[in-house]
PDB file of C-alpha atoms and ligand atoms in Angstrom:
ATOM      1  CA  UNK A 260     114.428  49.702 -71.403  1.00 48.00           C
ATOM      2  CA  UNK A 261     114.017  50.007 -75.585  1.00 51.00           C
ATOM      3  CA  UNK A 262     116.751  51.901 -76.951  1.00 47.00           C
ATOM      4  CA  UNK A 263     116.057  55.114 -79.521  1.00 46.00           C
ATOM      5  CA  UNK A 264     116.387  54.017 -83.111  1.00 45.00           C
ATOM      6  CA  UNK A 265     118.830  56.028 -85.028  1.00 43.00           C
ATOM      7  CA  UNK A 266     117.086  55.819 -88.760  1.00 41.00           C
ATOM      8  CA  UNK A 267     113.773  55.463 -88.039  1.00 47.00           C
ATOM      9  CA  UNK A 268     110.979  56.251 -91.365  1.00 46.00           C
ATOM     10  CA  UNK A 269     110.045  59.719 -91.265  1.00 52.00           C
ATOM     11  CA  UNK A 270     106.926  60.940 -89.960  1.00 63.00           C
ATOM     12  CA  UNK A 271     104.669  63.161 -91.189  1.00 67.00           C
ATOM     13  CA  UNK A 272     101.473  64.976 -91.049  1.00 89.00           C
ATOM     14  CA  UNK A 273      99.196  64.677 -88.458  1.00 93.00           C
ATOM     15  CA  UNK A 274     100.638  63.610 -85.269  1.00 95.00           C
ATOM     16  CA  UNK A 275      98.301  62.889 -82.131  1.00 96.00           C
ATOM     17  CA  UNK A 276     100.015  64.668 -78.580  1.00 95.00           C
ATOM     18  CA  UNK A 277      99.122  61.865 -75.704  1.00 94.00           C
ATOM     19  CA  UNK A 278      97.827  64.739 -73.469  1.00 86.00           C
ATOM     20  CA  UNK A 279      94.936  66.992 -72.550  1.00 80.00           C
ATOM     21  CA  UNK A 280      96.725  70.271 -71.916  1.00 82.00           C
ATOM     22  CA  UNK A 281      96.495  72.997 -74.255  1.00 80.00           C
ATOM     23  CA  UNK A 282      99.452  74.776 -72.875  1.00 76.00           C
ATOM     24  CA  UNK A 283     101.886  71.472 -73.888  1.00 79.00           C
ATOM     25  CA  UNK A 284      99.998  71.504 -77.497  1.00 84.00           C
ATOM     26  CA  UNK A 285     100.518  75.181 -77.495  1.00 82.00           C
ATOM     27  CA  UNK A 286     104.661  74.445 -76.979  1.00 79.00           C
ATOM     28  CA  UNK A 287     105.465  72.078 -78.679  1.00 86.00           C
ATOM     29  CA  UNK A 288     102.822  72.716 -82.083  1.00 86.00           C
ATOM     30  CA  UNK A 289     105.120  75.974 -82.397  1.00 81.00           C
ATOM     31  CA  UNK A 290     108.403  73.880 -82.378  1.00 80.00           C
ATOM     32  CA  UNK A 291     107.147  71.128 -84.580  1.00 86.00           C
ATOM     33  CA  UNK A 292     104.591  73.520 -87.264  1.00 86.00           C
ATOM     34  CA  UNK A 293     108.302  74.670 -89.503  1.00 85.00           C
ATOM     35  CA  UNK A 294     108.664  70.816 -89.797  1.00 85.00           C
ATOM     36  CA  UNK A 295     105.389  70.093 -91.423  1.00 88.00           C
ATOM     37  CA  UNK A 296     103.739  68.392 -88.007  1.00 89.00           C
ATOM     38  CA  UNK A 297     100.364  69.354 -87.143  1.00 91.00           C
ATOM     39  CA  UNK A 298      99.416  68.272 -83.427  1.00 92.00           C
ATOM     40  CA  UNK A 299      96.067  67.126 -82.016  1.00 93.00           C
ATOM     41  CA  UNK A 300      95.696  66.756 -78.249  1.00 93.00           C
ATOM     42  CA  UNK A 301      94.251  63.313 -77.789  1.00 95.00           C
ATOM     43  CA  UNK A 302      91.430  64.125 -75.335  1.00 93.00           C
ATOM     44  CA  UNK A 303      90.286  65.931 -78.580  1.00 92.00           C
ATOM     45  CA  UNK A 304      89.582  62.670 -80.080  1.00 95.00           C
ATOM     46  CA  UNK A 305      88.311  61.127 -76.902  1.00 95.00           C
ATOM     47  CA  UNK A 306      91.165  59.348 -76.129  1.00 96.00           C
ATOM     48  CA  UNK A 307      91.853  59.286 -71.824  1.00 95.00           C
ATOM     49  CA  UNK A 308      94.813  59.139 -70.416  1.00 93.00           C
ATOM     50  CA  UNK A 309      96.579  55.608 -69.594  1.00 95.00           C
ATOM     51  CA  UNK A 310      97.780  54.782 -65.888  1.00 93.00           C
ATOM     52  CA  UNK A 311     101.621  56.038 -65.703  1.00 92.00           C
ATOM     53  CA  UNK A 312     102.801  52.578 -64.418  1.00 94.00           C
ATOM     54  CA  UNK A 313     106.276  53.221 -65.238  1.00 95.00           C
ATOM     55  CA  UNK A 314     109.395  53.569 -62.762  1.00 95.00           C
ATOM     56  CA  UNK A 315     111.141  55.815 -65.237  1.00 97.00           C
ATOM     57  CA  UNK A 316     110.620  59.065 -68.017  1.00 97.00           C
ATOM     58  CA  UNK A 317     111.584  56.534 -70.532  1.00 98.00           C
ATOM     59  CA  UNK A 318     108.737  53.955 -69.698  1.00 97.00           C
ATOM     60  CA  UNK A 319     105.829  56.702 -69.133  1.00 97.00           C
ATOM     61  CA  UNK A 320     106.837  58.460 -72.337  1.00 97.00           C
ATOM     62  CA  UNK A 321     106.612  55.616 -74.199  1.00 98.00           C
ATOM     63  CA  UNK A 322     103.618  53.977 -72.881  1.00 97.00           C
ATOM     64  CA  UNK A 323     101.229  56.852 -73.351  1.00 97.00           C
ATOM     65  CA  UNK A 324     102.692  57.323 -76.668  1.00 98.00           C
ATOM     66  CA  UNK A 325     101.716  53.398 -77.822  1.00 98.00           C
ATOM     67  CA  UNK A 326      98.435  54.142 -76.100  1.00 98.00           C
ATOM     68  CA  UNK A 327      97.397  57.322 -78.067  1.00 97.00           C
ATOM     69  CA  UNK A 328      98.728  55.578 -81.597  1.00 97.00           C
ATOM     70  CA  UNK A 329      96.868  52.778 -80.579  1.00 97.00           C
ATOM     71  CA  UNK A 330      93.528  53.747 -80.119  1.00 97.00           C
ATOM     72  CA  UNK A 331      93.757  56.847 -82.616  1.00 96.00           C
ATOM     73  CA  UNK A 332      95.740  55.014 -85.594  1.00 96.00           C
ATOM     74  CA  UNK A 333      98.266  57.818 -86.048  1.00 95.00           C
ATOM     75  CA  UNK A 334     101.491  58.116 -84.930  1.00 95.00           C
ATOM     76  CA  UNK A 335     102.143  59.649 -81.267  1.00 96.00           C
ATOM     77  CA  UNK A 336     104.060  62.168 -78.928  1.00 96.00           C
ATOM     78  CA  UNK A 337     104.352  62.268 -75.444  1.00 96.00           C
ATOM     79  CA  UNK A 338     106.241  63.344 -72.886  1.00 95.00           C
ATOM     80  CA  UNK A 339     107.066  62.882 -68.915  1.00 95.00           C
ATOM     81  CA  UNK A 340     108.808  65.294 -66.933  1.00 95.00           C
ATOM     82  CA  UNK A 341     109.437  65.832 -63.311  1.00 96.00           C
ATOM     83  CA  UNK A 342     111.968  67.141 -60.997  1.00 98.00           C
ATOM     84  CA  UNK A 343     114.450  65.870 -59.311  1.00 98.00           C
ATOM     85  CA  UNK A 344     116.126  67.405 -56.053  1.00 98.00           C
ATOM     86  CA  UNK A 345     119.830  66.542 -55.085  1.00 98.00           C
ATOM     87  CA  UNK A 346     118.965  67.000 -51.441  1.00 98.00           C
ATOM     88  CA  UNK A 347     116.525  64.426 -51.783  1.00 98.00           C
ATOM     89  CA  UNK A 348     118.264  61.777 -53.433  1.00 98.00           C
ATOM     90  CA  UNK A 349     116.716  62.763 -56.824  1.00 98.00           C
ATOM     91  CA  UNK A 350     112.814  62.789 -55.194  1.00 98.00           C
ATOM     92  CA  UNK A 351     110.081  63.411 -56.302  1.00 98.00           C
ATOM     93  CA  UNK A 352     111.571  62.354 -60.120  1.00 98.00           C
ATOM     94  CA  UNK A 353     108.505  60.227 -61.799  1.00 96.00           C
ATOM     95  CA  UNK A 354     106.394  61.129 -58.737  1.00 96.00           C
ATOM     96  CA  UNK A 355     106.145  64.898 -58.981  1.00 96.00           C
ATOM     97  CA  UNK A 356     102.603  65.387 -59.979  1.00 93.00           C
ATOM     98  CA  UNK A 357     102.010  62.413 -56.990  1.00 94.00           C
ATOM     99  CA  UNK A 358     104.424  64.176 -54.502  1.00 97.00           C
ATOM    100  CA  UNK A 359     101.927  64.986 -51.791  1.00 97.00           C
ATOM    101  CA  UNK A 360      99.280  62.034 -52.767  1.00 96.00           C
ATOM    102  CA  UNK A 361      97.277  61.091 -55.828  1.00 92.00           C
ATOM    103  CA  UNK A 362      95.314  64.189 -56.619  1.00 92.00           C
ATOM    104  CA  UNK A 363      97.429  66.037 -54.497  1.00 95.00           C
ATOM    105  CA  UNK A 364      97.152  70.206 -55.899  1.00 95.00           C
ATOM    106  CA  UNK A 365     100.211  71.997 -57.440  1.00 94.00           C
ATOM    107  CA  UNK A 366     100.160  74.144 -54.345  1.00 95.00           C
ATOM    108  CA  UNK A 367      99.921  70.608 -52.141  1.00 97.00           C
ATOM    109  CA  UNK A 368     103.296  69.195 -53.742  1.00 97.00           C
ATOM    110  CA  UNK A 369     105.097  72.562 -53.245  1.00 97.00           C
ATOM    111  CA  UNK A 370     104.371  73.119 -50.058  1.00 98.00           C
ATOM    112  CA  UNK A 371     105.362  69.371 -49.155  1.00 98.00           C
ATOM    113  CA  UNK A 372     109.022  70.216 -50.943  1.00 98.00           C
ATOM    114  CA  UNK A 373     109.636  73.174 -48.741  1.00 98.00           C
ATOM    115  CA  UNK A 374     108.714  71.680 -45.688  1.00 98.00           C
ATOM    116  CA  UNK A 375     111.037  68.380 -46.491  1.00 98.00           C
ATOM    117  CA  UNK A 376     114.057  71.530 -47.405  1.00 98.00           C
ATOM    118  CA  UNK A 377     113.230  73.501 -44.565  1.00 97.00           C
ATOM    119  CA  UNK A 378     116.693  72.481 -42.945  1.00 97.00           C
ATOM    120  CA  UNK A 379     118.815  72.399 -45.839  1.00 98.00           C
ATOM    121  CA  UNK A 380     120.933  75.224 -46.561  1.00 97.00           C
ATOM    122  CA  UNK A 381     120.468  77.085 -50.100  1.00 95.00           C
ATOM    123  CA  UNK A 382     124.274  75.546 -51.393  1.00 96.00           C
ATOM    124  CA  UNK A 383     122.774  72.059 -50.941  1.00 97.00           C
ATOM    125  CA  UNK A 384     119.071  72.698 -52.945  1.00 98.00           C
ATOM    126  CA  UNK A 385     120.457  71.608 -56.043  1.00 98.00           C
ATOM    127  CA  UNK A 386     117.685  70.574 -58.526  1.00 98.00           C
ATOM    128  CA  UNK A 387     116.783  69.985 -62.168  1.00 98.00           C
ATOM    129  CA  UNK A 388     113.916  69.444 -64.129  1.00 98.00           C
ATOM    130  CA  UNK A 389     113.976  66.429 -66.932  1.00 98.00           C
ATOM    131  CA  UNK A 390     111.671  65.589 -69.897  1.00 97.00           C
ATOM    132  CA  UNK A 391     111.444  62.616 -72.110  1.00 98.00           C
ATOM    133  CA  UNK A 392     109.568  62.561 -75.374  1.00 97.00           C
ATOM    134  CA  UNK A 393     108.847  59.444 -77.308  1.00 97.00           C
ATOM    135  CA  UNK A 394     107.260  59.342 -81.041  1.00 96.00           C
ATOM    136  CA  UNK A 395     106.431  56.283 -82.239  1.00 96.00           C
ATOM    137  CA  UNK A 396     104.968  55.833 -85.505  1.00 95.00           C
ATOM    138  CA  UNK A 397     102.620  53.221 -84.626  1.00 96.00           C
ATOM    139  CA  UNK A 398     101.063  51.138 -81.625  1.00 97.00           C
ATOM    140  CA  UNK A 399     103.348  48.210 -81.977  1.00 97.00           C
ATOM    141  CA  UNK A 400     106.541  50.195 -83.904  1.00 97.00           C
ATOM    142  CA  UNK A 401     110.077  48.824 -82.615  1.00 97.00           C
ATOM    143  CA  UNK A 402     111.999  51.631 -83.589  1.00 95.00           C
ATOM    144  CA  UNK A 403     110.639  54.524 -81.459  1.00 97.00           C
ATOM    145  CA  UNK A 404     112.554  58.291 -80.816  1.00 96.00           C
ATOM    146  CA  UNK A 405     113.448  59.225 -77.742  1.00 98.00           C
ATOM    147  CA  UNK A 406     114.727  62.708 -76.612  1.00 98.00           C
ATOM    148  CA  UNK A 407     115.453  64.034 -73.555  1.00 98.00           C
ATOM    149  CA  UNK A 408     116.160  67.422 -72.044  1.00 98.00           C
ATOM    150  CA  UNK A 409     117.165  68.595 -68.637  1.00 98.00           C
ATOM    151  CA  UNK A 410     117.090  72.427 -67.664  1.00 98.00           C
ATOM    152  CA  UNK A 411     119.234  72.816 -64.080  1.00 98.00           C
ATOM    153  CA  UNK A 412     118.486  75.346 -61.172  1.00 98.00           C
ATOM    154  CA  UNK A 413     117.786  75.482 -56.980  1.00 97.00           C
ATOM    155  CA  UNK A 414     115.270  75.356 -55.321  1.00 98.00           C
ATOM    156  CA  UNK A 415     114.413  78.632 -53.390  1.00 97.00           C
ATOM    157  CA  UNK A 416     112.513  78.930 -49.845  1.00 96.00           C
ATOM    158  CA  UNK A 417     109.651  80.480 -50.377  1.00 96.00           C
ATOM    159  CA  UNK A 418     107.442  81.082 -53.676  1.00 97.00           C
ATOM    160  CA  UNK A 419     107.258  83.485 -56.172  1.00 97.00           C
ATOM    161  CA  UNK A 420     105.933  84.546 -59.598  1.00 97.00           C
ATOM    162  CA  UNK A 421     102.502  83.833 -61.111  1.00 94.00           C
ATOM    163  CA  UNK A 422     103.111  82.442 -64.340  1.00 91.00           C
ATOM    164  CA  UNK A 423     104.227  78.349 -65.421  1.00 87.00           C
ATOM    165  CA  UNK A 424     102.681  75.721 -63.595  1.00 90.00           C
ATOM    166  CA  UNK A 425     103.849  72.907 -60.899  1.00 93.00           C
ATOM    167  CA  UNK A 426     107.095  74.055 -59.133  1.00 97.00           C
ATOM    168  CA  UNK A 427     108.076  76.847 -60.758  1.00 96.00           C
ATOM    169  CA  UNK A 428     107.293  79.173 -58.207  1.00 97.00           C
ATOM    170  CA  UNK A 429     110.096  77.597 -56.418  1.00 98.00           C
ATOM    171  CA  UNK A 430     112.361  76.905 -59.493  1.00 98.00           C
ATOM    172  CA  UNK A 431     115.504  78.658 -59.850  1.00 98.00           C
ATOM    173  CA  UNK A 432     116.622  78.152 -62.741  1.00 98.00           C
ATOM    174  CA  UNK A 433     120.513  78.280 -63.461  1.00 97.00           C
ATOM    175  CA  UNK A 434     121.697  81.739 -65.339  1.00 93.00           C
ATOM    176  CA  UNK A 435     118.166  83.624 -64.286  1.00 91.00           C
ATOM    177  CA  UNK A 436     119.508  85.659 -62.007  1.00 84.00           C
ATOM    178  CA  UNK A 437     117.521  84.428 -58.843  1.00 88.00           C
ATOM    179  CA  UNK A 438     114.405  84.666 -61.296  1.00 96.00           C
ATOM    180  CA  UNK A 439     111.788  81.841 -60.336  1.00 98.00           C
ATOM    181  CA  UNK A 440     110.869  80.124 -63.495  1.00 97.00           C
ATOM    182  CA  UNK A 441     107.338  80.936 -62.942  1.00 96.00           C
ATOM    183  CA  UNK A 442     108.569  84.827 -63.193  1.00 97.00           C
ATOM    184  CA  UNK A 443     109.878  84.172 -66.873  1.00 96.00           C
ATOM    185  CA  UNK A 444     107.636  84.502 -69.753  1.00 92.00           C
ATOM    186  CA  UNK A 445     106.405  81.876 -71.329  1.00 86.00           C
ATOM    187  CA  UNK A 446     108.399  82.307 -74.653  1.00 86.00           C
ATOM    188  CA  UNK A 447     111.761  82.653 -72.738  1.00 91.00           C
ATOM    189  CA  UNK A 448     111.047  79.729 -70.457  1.00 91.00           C
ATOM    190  CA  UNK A 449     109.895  77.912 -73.765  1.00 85.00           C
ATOM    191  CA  UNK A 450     113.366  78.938 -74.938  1.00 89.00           C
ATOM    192  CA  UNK A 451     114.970  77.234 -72.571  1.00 93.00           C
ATOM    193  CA  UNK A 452     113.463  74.353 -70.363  1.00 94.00           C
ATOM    194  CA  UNK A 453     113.492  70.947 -70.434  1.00 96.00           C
ATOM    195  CA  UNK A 454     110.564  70.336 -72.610  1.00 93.00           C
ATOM    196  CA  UNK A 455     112.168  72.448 -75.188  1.00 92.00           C
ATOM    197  CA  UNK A 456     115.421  70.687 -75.338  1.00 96.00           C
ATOM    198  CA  UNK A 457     114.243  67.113 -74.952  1.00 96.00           C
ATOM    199  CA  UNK A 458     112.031  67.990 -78.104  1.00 94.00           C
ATOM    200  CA  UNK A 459     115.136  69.431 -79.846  1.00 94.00           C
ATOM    201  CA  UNK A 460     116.916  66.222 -79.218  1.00 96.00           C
ATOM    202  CA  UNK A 461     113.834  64.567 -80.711  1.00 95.00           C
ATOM    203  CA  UNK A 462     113.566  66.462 -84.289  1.00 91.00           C
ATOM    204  CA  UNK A 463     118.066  66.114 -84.295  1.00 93.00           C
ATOM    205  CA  UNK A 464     117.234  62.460 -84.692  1.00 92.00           C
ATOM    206  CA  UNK A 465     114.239  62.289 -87.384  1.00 84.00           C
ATOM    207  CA  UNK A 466     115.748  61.603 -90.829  1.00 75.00           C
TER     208      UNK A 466
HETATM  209  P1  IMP B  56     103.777  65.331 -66.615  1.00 70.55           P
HETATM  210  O1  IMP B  56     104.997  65.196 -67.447  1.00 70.55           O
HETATM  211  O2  IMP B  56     102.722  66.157 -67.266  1.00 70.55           O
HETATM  212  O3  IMP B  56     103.302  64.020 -66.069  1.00 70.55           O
HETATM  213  O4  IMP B  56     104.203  66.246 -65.363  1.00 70.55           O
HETATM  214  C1  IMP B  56     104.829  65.741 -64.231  1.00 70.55           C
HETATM  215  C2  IMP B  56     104.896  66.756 -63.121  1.00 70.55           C
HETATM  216  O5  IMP B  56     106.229  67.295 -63.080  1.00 70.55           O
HETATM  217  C3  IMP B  56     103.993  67.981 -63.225  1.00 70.55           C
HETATM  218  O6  IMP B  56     102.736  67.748 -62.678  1.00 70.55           O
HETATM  219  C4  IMP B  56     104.754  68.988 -62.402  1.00 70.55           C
HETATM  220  O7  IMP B  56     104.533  68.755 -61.039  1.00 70.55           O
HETATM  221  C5  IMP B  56     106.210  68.644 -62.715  1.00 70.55           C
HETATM  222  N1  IMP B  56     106.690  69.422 -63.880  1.00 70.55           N
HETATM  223  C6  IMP B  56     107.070  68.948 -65.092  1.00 70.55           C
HETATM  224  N2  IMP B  56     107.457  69.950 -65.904  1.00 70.55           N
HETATM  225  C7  IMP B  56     107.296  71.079 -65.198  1.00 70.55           C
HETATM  226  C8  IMP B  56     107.497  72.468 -65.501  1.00 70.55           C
HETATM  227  O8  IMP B  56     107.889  72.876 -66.607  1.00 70.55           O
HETATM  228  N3  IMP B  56     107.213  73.324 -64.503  1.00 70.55           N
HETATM  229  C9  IMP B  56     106.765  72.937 -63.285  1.00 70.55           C
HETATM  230  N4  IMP B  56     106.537  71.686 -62.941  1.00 70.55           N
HETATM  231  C10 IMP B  56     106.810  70.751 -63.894  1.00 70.55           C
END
């Protein structure tokens, strides 16, 4: 795996996100606008999302990254996330959006994690969400950033709360109070998850 340069050039200006969805831009533009970044999703420039051939965050962060620098000519974000349940032996991890198949549905992969958790007791549903984000400043550049986040909780037995995305429904996260993270608002979930803090770890390393 390529290790995280510590003094890497600085980056500036214009910085293309290797994603289509608004809701990341919308995150992570407000963390990265009071350092002078301005973020442009890359299906806004036409650019489609690469295959995620890699076995770990690390290697999926970093390959859509060189793809979106490469084919836009500015430097890139990107991140990969999952979750990762104890009970499981760290499943679905790199998988989660594949859980239940290829296209499987948010709803699909969900309902495929109770089912496997049905018998475990709630002391054993351990869990945790983890992020990596890569920036590289070009296509080819051999010094990229890495930062990575992790935001711990359980996972509950049946669903609840409207708002997030994936498995927060059935996300308890750590300190909430039995809250499901898809019953937080989106600023205090922005506060706190792993996105956040991966990205945190990301701007702690730029010069
Ligand atoms: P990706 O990083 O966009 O490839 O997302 C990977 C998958 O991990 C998503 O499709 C979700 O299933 C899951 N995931 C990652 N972050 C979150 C989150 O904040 N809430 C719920 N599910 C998440």
């Amino acid at each position: 795996m390529e290790q995280a340069a510590s003094a890497s050039p600085p980056v500036a200006g214009r910085i293309v996100l290797a994603s289509g969805n608004a809701g990341k831009l919308r995150e992570l533009a407000a963390l990265l606008a009071p350092r002078g970044f301005q973020l442009v999703l890359q299906s806004e420039l036409g650019i489609e999302a690469p295959e995620e051939t890699g076995s770990t965050f690390e290697e999926n962060a970093l390959l859509k990254a060189r793809h979106a620098a490469r084919l836009s000519g500015l430097p890139a974000l990107a991140d990969d996330s999952g979750i990762e349940v104890d009970a499981l032996d760290g499943r679905p991890g790199v998988w989660s959006a594949r859980y239940a198949g290829e296209s499987a549905t948010d709803l699909e992969n969900l309902e495929l994690m109770l089912a496997e958790l049905a018998a475990v007791s709630d002391a054993r549903r351990t869990a945790r969400y983890r992020c990596v984000i890569a920036l590289v400043r070009s296509a080819d550049d051999p010094a990229p950033l890495l930062g990575s986040g992790v935001w711990e909780g359980h996972i509950a037995s049946f669903p609840r709360g409207s708002g997030g995305f994936g498995y927060d429904p059935i996300f308890l996260p750590l300190g909430q109070e039995g809250r499901s993270a898809a019953e937080m608002s989106a600023q205090d979930k922005n506060a706190v998850s792993h996105r956040a803090r991966a990205l945190q770890h990301l701007l702690a390393q730029l010069p």
